[in-house]
C-alpha angles and dihedrals in degrees: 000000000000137000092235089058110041101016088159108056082103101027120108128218115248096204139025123223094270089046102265123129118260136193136251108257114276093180143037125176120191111215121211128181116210125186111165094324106138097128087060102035101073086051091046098038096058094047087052095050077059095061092045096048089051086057100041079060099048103042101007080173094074126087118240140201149155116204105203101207102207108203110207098308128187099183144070085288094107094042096055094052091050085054091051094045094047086060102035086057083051087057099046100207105101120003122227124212124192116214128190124203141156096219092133099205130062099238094060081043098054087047099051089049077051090050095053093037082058096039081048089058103044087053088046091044088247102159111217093245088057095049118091116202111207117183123203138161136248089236098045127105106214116198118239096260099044097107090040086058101051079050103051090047097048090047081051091059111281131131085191150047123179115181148190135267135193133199115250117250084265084088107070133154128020089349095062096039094058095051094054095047079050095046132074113202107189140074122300089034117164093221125113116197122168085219098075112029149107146190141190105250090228090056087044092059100037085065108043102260130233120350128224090251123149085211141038095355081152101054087043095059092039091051085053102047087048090049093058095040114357081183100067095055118090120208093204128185088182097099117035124185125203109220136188113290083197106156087211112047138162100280130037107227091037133094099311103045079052095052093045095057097057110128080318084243133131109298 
């Protein structure tokens, strides 16, 4: 990552929305919602250690965590995050916590990773306006420098980074074709994904957080954070993910019910 690129991941903001000063992050948690996907967490989980290390690097000051929300699983899931965790506790740099709920919707688990990263905080003196809340997915793919750029632009100002997602090579074809004329991949894009977003934990807060929706919690959040200060809320293409172009997914009426409904055509 280079300093041209991301100059705020240690910078810290001289003023708050309401003109206090407030301090440079000294926290950031990744939550990752997980329901029966070991065949996707060894190849996200590694993308994301990427993204932690970068930061360790960059701010080895800050405390860092993912909170891997595992959603009434009945596979190796769990498994595999307790392995992760075992040797990223070896390693020192980020720690890694497995939780296990039965929310049943990814909206309640989103919220409940939300609930530990804050209790996590308050135990390590990590005041809400100094924790950044990045959400990604189990079948995402996030780039090297994804966490470091939540962290430069709310260091820059934000409360909020909503990023961009793109389908894996899996989806070819009509399909495809019809998701990028749909899709606008630059600043300023109108799209929400849960995959790719963060939040500062104090904004989070301020609105409500997550609800305990089985759809579009994460339209929902971003809708409400934009309504009390659309300035604050950053539409990024800096750090794109590459999530799953799975035609059956976790939730009807998500992604993949999306995706397959593309054009209905041949991917």
């Amino acid at each position: 990552m280079s300093e041209r690129t991301y100059p705020c991941v240690t910078r810290a903001l001289t003023r708050s929305r309401d003109g206090s000063p407030r301090p440079a992050l000294a926290g950031a948690t990744v939550i990752v919602p997980a329901r029966d996907e070991e065949q996707a967490l060894p190849h996200c989980l590694t993308a994301l250690e990427r993204a932690l290390v970068e930061v360790a690097h960059l701010a080895p000051a800050m405390t860092l965590r993912a909170c891997i929300v595992l959603d009434t699983c009945t596979d190796d899931s769990e498994a595999i995050v307790r392995a992760f965790a075992g040797a990223a506790a070896h390693r020192g740099q980020f720690s890694v916590e497995p939780l296990v709920v039965t929310a049943g919707s990814v909206g309640r688990a989103r919220a409940a990773g939300v609930r530990c990263a804050l209790e996590w905080a308050e135990r390590d003196g990590i005041d809400a306006d100094a924790l950044w809340l990045a959400s990604t997915d189990a079948d995402t793919h996030v780039p090297p420098h994804w966490l470091s750029a939540h962290i430069a632009t709310a260091n820059a100002g934000a409360d909020a980074y909503v990023g961009t997602v793109e389908p894996d090579a899996a989806l070819t074809g009509a399909r495809r074709a019809e998701w990028m004329e749909r899709h606008h991949l630059r600043e300023g894009h109108p799209h929400v994904h849960g995959a790719n977003l963060g939040v500062r934990a104090s904004a989070y807060l301020r609105v409500g957080g997550f609800a305990p929706l089985p759809l579009h919690e994460d339209v929902d959040l971003v809708e409400r954070l934009r309504a009390e200060d659309e300035r604050l809320v950053r539409a990024a293409d800096d750090a794109r993910v590459v999530t799953s172009s799975r035609l059956d997914g976790r939730a009807v009426g998500g992604f993949a019910t999306y995706l397959a409904n593309l054009r209905g055509g041949v991917a």
